[in-house]
Structures are given as structure tokens and as C-alpha cells.
Short mmCIF file of C-alpha atoms in Angstrom, two decimals:
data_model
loop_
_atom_site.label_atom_id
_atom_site.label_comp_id
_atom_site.label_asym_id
_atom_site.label_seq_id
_atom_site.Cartn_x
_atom_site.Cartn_y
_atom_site.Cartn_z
CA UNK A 1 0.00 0.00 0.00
CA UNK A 2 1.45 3.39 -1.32
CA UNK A 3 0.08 6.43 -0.48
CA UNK A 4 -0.23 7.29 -4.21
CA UNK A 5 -2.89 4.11 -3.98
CA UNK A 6 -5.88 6.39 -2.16
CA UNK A 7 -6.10 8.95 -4.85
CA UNK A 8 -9.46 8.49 -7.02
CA UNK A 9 -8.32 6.61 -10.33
CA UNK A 10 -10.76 5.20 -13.21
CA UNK A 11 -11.93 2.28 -12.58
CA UNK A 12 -9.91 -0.69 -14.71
CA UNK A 13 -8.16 -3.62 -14.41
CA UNK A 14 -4.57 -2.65 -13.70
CA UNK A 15 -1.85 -3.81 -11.83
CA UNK A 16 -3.33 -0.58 -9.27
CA UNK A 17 -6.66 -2.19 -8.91
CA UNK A 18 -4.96 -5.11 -7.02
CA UNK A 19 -5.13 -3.02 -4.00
CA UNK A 20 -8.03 -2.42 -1.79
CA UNK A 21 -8.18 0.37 0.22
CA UNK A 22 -8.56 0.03 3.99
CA UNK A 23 -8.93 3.09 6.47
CA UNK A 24 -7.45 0.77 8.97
CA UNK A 25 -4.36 -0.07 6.52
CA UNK A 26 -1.03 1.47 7.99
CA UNK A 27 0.82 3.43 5.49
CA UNK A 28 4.21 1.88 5.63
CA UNK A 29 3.74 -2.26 5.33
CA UNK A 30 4.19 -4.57 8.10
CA UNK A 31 6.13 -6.79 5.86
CA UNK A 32 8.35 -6.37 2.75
CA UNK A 33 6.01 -8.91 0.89
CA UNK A 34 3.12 -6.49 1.08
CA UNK A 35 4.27 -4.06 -0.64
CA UNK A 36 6.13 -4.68 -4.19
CA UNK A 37 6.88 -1.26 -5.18
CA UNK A 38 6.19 -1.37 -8.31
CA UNK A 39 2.74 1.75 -8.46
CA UNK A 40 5.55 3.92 -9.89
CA UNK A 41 5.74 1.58 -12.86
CA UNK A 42 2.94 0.05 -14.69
CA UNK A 43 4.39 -0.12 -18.59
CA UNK A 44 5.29 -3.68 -18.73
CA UNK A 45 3.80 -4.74 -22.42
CA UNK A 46 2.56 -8.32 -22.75
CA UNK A 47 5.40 -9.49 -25.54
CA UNK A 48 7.64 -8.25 -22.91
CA UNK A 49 6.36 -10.29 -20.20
CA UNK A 50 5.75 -13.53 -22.82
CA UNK A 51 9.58 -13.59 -23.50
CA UNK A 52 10.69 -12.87 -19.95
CA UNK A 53 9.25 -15.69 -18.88
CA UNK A 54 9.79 -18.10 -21.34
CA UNK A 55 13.56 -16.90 -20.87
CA UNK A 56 12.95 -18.27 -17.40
CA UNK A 57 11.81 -22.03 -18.81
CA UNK A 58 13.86 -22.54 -21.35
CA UNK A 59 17.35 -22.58 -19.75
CA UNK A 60 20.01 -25.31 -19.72
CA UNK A 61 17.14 -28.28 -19.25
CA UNK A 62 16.41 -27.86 -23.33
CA UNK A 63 19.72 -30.14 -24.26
CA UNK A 64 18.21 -33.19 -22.05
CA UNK A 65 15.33 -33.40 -23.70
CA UNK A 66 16.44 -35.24 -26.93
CA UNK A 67 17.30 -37.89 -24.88
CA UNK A 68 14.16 -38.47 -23.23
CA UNK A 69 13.11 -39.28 -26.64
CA UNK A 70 15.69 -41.99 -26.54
CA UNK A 71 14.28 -43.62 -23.57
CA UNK A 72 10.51 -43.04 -24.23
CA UNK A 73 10.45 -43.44 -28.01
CA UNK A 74 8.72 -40.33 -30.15
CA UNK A 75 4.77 -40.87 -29.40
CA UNK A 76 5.20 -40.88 -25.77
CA UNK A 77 7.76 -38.73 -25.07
CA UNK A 78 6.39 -35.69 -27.17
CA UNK A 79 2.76 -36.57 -25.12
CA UNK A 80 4.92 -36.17 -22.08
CA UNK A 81 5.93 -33.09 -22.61
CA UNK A 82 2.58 -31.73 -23.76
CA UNK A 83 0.82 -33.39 -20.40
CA UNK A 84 3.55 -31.43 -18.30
CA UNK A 85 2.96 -28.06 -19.91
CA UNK A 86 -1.00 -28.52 -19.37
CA UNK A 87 0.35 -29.51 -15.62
CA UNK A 88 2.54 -26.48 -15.41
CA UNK A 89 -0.55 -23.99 -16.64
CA UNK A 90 -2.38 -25.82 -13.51
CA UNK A 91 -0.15 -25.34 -10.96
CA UNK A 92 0.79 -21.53 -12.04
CA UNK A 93 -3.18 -20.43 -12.19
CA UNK A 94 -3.40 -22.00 -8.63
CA UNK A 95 -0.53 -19.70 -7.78
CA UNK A 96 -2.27 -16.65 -9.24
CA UNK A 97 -5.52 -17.46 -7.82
CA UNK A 98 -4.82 -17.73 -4.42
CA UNK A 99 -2.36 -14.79 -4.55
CA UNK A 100 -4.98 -12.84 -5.55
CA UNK A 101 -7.82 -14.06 -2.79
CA UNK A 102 -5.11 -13.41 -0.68
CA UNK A 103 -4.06 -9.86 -2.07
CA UNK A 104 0.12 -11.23 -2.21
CA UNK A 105 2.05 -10.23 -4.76
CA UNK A 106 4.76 -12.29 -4.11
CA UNK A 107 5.60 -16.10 -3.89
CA UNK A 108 6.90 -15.64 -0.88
CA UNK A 109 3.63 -13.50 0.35
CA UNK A 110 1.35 -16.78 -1.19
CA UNK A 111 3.07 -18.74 1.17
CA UNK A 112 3.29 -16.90 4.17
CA UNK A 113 -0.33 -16.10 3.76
CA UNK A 114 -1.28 -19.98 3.90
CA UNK A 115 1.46 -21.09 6.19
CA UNK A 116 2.94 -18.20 8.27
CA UNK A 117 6.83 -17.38 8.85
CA UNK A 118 8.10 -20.62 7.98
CA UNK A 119 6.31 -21.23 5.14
CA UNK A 120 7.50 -17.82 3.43
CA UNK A 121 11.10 -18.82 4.83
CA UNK A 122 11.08 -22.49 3.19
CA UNK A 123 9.53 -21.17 0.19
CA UNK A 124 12.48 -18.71 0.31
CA UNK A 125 15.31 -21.01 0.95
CA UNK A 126 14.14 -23.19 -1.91
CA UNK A 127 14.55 -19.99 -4.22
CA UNK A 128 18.08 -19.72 -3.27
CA UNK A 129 19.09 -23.52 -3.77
CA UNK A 130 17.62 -23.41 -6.62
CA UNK A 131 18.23 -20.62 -8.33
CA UNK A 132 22.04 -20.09 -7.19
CA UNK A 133 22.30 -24.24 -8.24
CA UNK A 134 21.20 -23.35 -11.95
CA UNK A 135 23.46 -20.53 -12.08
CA UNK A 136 26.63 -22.15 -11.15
CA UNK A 137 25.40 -24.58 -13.42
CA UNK A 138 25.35 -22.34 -16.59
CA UNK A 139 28.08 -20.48 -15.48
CA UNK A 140 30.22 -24.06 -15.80
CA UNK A 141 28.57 -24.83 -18.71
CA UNK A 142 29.30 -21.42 -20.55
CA UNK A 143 33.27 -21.94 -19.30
CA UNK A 144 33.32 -25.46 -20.69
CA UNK A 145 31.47 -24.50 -24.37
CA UNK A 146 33.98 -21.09 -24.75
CA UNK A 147 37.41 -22.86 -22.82
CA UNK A 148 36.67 -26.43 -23.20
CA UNK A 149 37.19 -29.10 -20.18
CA UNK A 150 39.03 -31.80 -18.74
CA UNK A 151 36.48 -32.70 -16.18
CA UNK A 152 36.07 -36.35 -17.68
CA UNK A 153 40.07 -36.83 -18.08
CA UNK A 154 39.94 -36.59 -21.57
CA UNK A 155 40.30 -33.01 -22.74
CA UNK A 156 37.77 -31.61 -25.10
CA UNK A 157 38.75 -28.36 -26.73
CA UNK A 158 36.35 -25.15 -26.40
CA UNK A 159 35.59 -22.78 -28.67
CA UNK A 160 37.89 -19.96 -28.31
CA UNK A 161 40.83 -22.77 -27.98
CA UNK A 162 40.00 -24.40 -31.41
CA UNK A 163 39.74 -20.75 -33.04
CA UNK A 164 42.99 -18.90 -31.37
CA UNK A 165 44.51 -22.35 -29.98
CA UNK A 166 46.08 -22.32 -25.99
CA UNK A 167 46.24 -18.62 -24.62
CA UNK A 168 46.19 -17.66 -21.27
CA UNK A 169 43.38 -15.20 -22.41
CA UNK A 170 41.13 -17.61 -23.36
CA UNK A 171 41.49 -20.02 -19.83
CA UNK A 172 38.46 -21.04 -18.26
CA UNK A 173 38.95 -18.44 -15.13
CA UNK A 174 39.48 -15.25 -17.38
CA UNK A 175 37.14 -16.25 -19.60
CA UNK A 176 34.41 -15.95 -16.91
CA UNK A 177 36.08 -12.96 -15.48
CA UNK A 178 35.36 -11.72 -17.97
CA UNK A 179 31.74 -13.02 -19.11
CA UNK A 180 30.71 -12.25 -15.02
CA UNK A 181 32.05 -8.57 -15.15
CA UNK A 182 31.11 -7.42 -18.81
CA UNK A 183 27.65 -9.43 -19.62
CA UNK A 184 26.41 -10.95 -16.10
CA UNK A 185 27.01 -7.52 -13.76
CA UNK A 186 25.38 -5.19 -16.15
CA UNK A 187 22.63 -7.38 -16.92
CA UNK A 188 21.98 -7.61 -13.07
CA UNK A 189 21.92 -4.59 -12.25
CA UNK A 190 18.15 -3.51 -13.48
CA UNK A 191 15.82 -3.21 -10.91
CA UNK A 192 12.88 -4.52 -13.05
CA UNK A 193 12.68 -7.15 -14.63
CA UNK A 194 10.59 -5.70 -18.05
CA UNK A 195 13.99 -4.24 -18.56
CA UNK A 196 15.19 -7.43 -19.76
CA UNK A 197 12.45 -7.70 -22.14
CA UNK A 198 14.98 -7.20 -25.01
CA UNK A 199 18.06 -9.52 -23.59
CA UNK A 200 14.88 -12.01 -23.16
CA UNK A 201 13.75 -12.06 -27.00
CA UNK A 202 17.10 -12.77 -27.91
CA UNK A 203 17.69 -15.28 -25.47
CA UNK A 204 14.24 -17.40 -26.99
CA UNK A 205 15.90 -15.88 -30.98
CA UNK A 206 19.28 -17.87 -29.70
CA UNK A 207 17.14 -20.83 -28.59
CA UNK A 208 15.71 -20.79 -32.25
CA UNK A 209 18.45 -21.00 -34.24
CA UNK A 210 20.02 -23.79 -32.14
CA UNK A 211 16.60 -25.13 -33.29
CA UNK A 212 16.99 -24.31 -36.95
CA UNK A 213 20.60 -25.24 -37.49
CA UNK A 214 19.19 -28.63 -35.45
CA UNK A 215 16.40 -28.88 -37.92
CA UNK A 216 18.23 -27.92 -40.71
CA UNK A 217 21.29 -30.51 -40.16
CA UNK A 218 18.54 -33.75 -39.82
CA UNK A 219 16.49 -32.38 -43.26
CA UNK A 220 19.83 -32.45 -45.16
CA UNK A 221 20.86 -35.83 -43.84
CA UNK A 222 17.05 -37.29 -44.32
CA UNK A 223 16.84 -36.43 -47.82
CA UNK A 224 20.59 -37.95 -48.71
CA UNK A 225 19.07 -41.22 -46.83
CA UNK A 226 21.77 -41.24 -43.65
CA UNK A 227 18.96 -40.98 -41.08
CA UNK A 228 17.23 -43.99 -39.67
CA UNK A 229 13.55 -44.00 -38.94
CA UNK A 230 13.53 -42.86 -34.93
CA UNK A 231 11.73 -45.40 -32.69
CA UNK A 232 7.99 -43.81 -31.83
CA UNK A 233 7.14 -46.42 -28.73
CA UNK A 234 9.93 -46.87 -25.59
CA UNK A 235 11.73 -50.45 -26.44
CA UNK A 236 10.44 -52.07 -22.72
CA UNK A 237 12.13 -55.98 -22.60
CA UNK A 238 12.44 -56.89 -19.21
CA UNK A 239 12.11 -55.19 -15.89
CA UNK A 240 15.28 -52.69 -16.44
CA UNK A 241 14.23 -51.38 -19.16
CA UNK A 242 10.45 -50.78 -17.78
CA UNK A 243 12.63 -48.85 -14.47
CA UNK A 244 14.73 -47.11 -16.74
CA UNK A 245 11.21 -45.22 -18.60
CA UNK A 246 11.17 -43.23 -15.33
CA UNK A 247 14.65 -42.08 -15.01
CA UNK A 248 13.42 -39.31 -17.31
CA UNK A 249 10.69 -38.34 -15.63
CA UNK A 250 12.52 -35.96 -13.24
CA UNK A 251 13.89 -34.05 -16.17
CA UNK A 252 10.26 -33.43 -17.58
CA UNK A 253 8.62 -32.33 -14.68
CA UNK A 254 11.46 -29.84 -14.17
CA UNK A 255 11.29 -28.43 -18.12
CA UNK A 256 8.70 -25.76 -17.04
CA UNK A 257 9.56 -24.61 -13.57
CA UNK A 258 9.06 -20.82 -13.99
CA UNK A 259 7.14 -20.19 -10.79
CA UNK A 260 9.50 -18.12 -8.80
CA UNK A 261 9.79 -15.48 -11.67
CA UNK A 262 5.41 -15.10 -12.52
CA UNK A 263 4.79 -12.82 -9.63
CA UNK A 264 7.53 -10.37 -10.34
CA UNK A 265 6.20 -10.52 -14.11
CA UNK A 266 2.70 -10.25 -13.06
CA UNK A 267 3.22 -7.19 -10.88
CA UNK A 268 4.76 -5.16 -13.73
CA UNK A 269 1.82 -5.74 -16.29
CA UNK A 270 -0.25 -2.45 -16.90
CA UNK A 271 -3.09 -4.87 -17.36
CA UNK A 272 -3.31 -7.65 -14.31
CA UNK A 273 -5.89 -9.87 -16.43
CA UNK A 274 -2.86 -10.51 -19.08
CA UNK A 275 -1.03 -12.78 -16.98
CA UNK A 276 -3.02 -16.19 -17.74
CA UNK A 277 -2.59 -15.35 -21.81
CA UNK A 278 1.41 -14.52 -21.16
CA UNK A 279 1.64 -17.49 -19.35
CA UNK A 280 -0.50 -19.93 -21.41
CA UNK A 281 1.44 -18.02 -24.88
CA UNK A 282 4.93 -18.49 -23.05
CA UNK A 283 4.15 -22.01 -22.57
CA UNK A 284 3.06 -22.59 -25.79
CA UNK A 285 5.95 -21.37 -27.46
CA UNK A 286 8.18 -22.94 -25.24
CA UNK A 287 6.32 -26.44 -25.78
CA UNK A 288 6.69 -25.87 -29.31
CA UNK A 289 10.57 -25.62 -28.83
CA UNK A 290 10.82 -28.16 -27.12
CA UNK A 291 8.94 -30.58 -29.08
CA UNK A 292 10.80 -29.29 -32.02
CA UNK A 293 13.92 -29.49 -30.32
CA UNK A 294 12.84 -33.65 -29.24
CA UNK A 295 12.29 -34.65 -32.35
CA UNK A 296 14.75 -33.68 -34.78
CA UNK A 297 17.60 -33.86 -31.89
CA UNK A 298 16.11 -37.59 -31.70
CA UNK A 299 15.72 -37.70 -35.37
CA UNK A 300 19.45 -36.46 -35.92
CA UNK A 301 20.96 -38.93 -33.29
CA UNK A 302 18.80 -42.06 -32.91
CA UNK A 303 20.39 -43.78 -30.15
CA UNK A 304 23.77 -42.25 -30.30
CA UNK A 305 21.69 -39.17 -28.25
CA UNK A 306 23.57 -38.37 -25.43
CA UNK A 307 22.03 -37.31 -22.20
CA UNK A 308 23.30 -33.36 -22.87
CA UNK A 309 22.77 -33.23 -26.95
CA UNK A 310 25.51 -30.54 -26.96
CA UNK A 311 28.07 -33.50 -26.29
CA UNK A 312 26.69 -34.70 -30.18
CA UNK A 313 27.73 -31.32 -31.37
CA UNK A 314 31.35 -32.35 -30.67
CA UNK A 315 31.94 -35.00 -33.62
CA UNK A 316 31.61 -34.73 -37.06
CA UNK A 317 28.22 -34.66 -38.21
CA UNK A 318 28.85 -35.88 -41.65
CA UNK A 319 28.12 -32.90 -43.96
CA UNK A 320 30.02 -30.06 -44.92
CA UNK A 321 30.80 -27.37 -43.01
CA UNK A 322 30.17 -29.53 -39.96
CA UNK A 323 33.14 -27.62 -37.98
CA UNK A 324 31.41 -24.44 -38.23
CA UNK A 325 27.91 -25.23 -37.67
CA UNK A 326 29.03 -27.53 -34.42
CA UNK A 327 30.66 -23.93 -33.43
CA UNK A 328 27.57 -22.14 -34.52
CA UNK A 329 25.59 -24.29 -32.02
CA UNK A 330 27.78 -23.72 -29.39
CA UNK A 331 28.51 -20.35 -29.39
CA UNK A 332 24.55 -19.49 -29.65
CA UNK A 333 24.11 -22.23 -26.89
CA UNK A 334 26.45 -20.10 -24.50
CA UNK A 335 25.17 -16.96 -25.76
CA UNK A 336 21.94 -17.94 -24.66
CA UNK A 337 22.59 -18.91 -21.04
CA UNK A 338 24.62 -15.76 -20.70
CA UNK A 339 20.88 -14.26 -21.30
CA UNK A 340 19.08 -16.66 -19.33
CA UNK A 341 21.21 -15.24 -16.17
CA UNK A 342 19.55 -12.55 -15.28
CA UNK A 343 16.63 -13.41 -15.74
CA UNK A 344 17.07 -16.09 -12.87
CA UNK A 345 18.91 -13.93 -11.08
CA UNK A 346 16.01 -11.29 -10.36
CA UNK A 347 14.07 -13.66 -8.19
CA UNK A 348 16.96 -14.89 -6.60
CA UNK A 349 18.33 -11.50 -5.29
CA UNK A 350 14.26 -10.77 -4.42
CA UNK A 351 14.10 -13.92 -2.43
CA UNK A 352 17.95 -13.27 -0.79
CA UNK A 353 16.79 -9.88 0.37
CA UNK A 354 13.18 -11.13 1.63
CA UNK A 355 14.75 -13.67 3.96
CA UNK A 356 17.83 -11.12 4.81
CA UNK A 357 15.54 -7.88 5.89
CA UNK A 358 11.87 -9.39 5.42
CA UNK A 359 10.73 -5.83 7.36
CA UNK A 360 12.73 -3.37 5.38
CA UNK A 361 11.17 -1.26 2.25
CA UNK A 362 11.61 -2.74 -1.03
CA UNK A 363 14.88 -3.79 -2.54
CA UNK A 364 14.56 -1.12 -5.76
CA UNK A 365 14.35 1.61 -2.77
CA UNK A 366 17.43 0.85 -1.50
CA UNK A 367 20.90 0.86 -3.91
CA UNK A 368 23.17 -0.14 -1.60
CA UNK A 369 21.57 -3.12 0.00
CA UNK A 370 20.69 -3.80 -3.78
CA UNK A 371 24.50 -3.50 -5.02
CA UNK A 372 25.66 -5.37 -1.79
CA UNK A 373 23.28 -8.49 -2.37
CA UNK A 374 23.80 -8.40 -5.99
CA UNK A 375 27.73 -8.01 -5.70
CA UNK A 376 27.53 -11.06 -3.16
CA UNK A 377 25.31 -13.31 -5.04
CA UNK A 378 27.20 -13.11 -8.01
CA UNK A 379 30.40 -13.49 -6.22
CA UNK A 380 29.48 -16.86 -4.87
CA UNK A 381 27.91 -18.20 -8.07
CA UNK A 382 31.23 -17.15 -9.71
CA UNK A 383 33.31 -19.10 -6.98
CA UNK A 384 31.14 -22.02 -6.74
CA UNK A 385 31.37 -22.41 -10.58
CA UNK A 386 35.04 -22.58 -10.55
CA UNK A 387 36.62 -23.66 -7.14
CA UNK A 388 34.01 -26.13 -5.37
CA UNK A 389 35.07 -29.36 -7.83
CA UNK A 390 32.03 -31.24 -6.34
CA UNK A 391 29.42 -28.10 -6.71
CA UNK A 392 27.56 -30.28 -9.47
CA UNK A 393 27.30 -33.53 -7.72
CA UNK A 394 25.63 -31.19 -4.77
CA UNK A 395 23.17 -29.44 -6.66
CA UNK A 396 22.21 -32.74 -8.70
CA UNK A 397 20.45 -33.81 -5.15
CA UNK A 398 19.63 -30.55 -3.64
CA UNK A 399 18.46 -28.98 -6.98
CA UNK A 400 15.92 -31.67 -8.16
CA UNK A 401 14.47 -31.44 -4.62
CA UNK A 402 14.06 -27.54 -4.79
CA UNK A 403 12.66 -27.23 -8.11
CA UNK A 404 9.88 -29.71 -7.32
CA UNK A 405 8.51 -28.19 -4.51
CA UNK A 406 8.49 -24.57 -6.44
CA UNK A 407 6.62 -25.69 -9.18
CA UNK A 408 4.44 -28.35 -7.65
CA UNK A 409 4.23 -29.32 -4.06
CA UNK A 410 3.92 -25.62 -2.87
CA UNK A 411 0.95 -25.08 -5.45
CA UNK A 412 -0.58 -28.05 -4.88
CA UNK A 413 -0.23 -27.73 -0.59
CA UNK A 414 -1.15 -24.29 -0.95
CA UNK A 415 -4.60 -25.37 -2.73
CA UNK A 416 -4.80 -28.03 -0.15
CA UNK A 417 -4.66 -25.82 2.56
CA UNK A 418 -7.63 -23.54 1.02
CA UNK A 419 -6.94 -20.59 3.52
CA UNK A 420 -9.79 -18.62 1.30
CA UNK A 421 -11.72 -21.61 0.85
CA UNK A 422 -11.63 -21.30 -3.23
CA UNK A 423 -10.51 -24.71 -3.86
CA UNK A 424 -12.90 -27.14 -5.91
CA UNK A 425 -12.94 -30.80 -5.51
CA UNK A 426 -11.11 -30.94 -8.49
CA UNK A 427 -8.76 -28.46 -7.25
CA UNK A 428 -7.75 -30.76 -4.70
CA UNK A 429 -7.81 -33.90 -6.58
CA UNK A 430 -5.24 -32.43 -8.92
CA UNK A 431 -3.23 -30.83 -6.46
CA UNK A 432 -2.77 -34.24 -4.70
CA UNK A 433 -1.59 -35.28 -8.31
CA UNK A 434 0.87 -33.13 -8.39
CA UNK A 435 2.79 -33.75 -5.38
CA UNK A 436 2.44 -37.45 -5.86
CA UNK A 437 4.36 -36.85 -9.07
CA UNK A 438 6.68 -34.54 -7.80
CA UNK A 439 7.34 -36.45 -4.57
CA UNK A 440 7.78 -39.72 -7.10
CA UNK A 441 10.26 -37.88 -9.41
CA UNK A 442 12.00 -36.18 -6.48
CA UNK A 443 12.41 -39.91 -5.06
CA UNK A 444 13.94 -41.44 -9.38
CA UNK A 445 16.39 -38.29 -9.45
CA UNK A 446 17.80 -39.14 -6.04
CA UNK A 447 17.77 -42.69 -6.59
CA UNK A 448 19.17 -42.63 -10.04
CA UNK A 449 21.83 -39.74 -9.00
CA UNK A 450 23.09 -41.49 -5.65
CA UNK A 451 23.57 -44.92 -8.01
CA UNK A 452 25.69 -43.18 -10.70
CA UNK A 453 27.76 -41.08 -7.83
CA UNK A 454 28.09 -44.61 -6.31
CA UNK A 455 29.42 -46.52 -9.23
CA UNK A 456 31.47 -44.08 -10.42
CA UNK A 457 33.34 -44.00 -7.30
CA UNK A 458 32.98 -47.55 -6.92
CA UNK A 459 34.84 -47.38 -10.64
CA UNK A 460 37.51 -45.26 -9.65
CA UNK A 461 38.70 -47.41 -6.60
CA UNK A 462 40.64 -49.90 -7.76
CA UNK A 463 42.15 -47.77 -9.67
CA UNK A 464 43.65 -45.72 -6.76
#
């Protein structure tokens, strides 16, 4: 509540109209969730927010996908992903539904409204696992794709090494020097997150032509007759193979999680009743990507898909020019998770500050607990992605856990819990569906993680 809220407006359906005026409300807000500042800016247009947040699904998850494919043959895997998109819609308009019976306009705020303190704090922690988890992770991926990597003991080359060959300029650790300080701190540095509208569109444009040169390669090699037909059911012989159809469940239900960032994007919309077409248009496009992406990756491949399709883009693919356009996918690969950061960033920093000074004003009022928070986040994402050797094996446990329970076990507990007594039966039956799956695919990505941690240390004893 601002005071610039109690001045006599037209009625309409803006992001102001979200507030109702009480003579009992105090002017300054009990809580930082209660008030978003954001009255002073209402311009947000609806492309903007469309490409904002599909910035925030389509991140590094987009190269795993291919090999789902693999595992549950073309029919059902492309069905898969369709279901989870439906799933996703679900679980965001419960979000938005009860955040508006319960006038929050944060995640944070949704939670704390149905389950107090700790529920705002837990929602808040999961944020920053999360979040700084993906982070580190693009930040190693970026430093492998431009430096290369010897992470496997066999060295693969990057990009900047196969162009210039061995420089100390073009090392992992100055490489992301100089990627954090010239492209990551800038980009960080807006205080809303509309202003990213333009880094966002060509973020999704990058996304696309890893698509088209993807599409582009498997047409060429189709119509010369070097493709094999690409197996449409899941090849199920025994009981392994049946297990093995739900090792790729985990990296399905996690291909939408967007949650953290639709509040922030909702609060910035001149027109409040936009969000449900941004999201349903962002998740549409991004489904369409994605299938895209399935197919001809699978198509391309066959079986020789590896569980990161970027690893295929490291051999020769058979037709000319196949040096460059490997390079071309790399390079607009990187390119587009050096986008993707801020974007995942915002909410972070939000979430940082919430659980830091949860009584203070907003974070955009103050710059220098904004520069400190930002300068320390990034900091730690930068050290984690090159001195913690075992900062991936962490996150592969930690982060599957987090990004379950932000994009379905909070919605679905929060509908459970009904504080405003909206739910429908159906409401609850679905939202009971949802953490079933989650808790189910939470449970395969633990399993299936702790087993390949185990044998490949189990593989590495005898030879020590």
C-alpha cells in the first residue's frame, strides 16, 4: 500500500486495482512482501512479459530433452511433454488465484499467507538452492562451451581454444572474469525485470536457431538417406528397461519450472488480467521448442543421443561445413545462457533480500543493500562455478528437490490448505496429483543420482 494508492483513479483492471483500500491499513507495510513497489511503474507490455518468462523455462534443461526421446520413443515422449505443460498452466493459475484471494504479490507472500513465517522462509530457501544451483550450473557450462574441459580426463577443446589455440586469455577463469564482469554484472543490475524484455527475446531468438541449425542438419541428412527411422514407442524388454522409462521423468517435470519469476512478471503488467494469456502463450511457445527441439535432436541422433545433446555437437556430423555449424551451435548455446542469467537472477536477489531484511522497504528503494546483495550473489555463483570441484554432484540432489517443490508441491499444498476456501474438488484432486508426481520424481532423481555417484566411485577405486 502506497500512499499514491488512495487517490481516485478510473476504474480498470490494472496492476493498481490489485489493492483495496482500507482506512485501517497502515501506510508503511508490516512486511516487505506487502508491498512490491512497483505503483511507480505500470508499462510492462505483454510481448515483454511472454519472452521474460519463457527466458525463465527454457534454460540449460532444453539439451536433455532429446534424450528423453531416446528412452521413451517419439509418441510418448512428445505426449509427455505436452501433459507437463498442461500440468505447469495448472499449478501456475493455482498460484495466481490464491495470490490474488489473498491480495500477495509475491511467492513468498502466497506462502506466508497460507502457512505463516516458515512457510515464506522455506519457500524462500528453496529460491536460493535453486536458483544459485542453476546458475553455477550455466556459469560451468558457458566456461566449458567457450574454454573447453578436462572434467572427464579426456580433454575436449572449447571454442575460443579451437579458433585462437592455448592462450592464457582464453582459460576457463578469465574467460568468466570476464563473461561475469562485462555481460552478467550489467545485466543484473536492473531493478525490473521488463527491462530485460529485449536480452529475453534474444535469449528465446538464440534458442531458435540452435533449433533451426538442429532442424536444418537432420532435413539435409534425411533427404541424402543417412537418417534412420527414430523409434515412436519406448523399447520395454524386461524389468530394467520398464525402471529405466522413469529415469526421465525428473527431467520433464522440471522443463517448465518458472514459478518463482510469474509474480515479479505479473506485478509489472499495466493490465493484471494478461497474466493467464502470457503465461498460457509463453508455454506454448516454449512447448513448441521443445517438441521441435525432441524430435529432430532424436531424429538427428537415434540412439547415439547423449544425455546433454551438446556432447553430439562435438563429432563430425557428416556434412560439410560440420566444424562451423558444431561452433555455430555452441557459441549461440552459450550466448543464450549468458541471457538466461539474469533473468534467474532477479528472483533470486528478491528472495535473498526477503529472507535477509523481510521488514525493510523494497529492494529497488534501496541501492546499496541492492548492489551489496547483488555483488555477493554473483560473487558466490562465480566461486562455486570454478573452485568447489564437487558443486555439481551437490546441486544434482539438492536442486531436483528444490525445483519440485516450487513448481508443484507448494501449489498443490497451498490449494490443499484452502486458507480462502476457493478450492474445488477438483482443485484438490489435482493438487494431490501433483505432489504425488513430484514427490515420485524427487524420489527417481535421487535414486538414479546417488547410483551413478556410487558406481562411479565404486569405478575409480581400484584404480587408486
Amino acid at each position: 500500500m502506497t500512499i499514491g494508492d488512495i487517490s481516485p483513479k478510473k476504474e480498470r483492471k490494472s496492476r493498481r486495482s490489485k489493492h483495496v483500500v482500507d482506512e485501517k491499513a497502515p501506510l508503511l507495510p508490516k512486511r516487505q512482501d506487502e508491498a512490491g513497489g512497483y505503483d511507480e511503474f505500470n508499462g510492462a507490455s505483454f510481448t515483454g512479459a511472454v519472452f521474460n518468462l519463457s527466458t525463465t523455462i527454457v534454460g540449460a534443461g532444453i539439451m536433455a530433452l532429446p534424450a528423453t526421446m531416446k528412452v521413451l520413443g517419439l509418441i510418448l515422449g512428445i505426449a509427455m511433454i505436452v501433459f507437463m505443460a498442461f500440468l505447469t498452466d495448472a499449478s501456475i493459475e493455482f498460484l495466481l488465484r490464491f495470490s490474488r484471494a489473498g491480495k500477495s504479490t509475491s511467492y513468498g507472500g502466497l506462502m506466508g499467507d497460507a502457512f505463516g513465517k516458515y512457510g515464506r522462509i522455506f519457500l524462500q530457501v528453496c529460491v536460493l538452492v535453486n536458483n544459485i544451483g542453476v546458475l553455477i550450473v550455466y556459469m560451468i557450462i558457458i566456461g566449458d562451451v567457450l574454454s573447453g574441459t578436462s572434467s572427464s580426463g579426456v580433454h575436449h577443446a572449447g571454442v575460443l581454444e579451437g579458433w585462437f589455440g592455448e592462450h592464457w586469455w582464453n582459460g576457463r577463469t578469465f574467460v568468466l572474469i570476464v563473461t561475469t564482469l562485462g555481460i552478467f554484472s550489467p545485466l543484473a543490475c536492473f531493478k525490473r525485470i521488463d527491462s530485460l524484455r529485449f536480452t529475453s527475446a534474444l535469449s528465446v531468438a538464440l534458442a531458435v536457431v540452435f533449433l533451426v541449425i538442429t532442424v536444418g542438419i537432420a532435413i539435409i541428412k534425411l533427404i541424402s538417406g543417412t537418417v534412420m527411422m527414430p523409434r515412436l514407442l519406448p523399447d520395454v524388454t524386461d524389468l530394467t528397461s520398464f525402471w529405466k522409462l522413469f529415469t526421465v521423468v525428473p527431467v520433464l517435470v522440471t522443463a517448465y519450472i518458472c514459478h518463482y519469476n510469474v509474480h515479479s512478471i505479473d506485478n509489472e503488467l499495466e493490465d493484471s488480467t494478461q497474466i493467464r494469456p502470457v503465461v498460457r502463450t509463453a508455454l506454448a511457445l516454449c512447448s513448441t521448442v521443445y517438441i521441435m527441439t525432441s524430435f529432430f535432436g532424436f531424429l538427428l541422433f537415434g540412439d547415439a543421443t547423449m544425455d546433454d545433446v551438446l556432447a553430439n555437437f562435438d563429432t563430425n556430423l557428416g556434412i560439410p561445413y560440420s566444424s562451423l555449424l558444431n561452433d555455430a551451435v555452441r557459441v549461440s548455446y552459450a550466448a543464450h545462457l549468458m541471457l538466461v542469467f539474469p533473468i534467474v537472477f532477479y528472483p533470486l536477489r528478491l528472495n535473498m533480500d526477503g529472507l535477509l531484511f523481510p521488514y525493510s522497504r523494497p529492494l529497488a528503494q534501496s541501492n546499496t543493500r541492492f548492489a551489496c546483495i547483488t555483488a555477493g550473489l554473483i560473487a558466490v555463483i562465480f566461486l562455486g562455478a570454478n573452485f568447489i570441484p564437487s558443486i555439481w554432484d551437490a546441486f544434482q540432489f539438492t536442486g531436483a528437490t528444490a525445483a519440485v517443490c516450487l513448481g508443484f508441491i507448494f501449489p498443490a499444498a497451498v490449494t490443499l490448505r484452502n486458507h480462502h476456501f476457493i478450492a474445488t474438488k477438483k482443485d484438490k484432486m489435482l493438487a494431490l496429483f501433483m505432489i504425488v508426481l513430484a514427490v515420485f520424481s524427487n524420489a527417481v532423481a535421487i535414486y538414479s543420482d546417488a547410483y551413478a555417484l556410487f558406481k562411479k566411485n565404486s569405478g575409480a577405486g581400484p584404480r587408486a
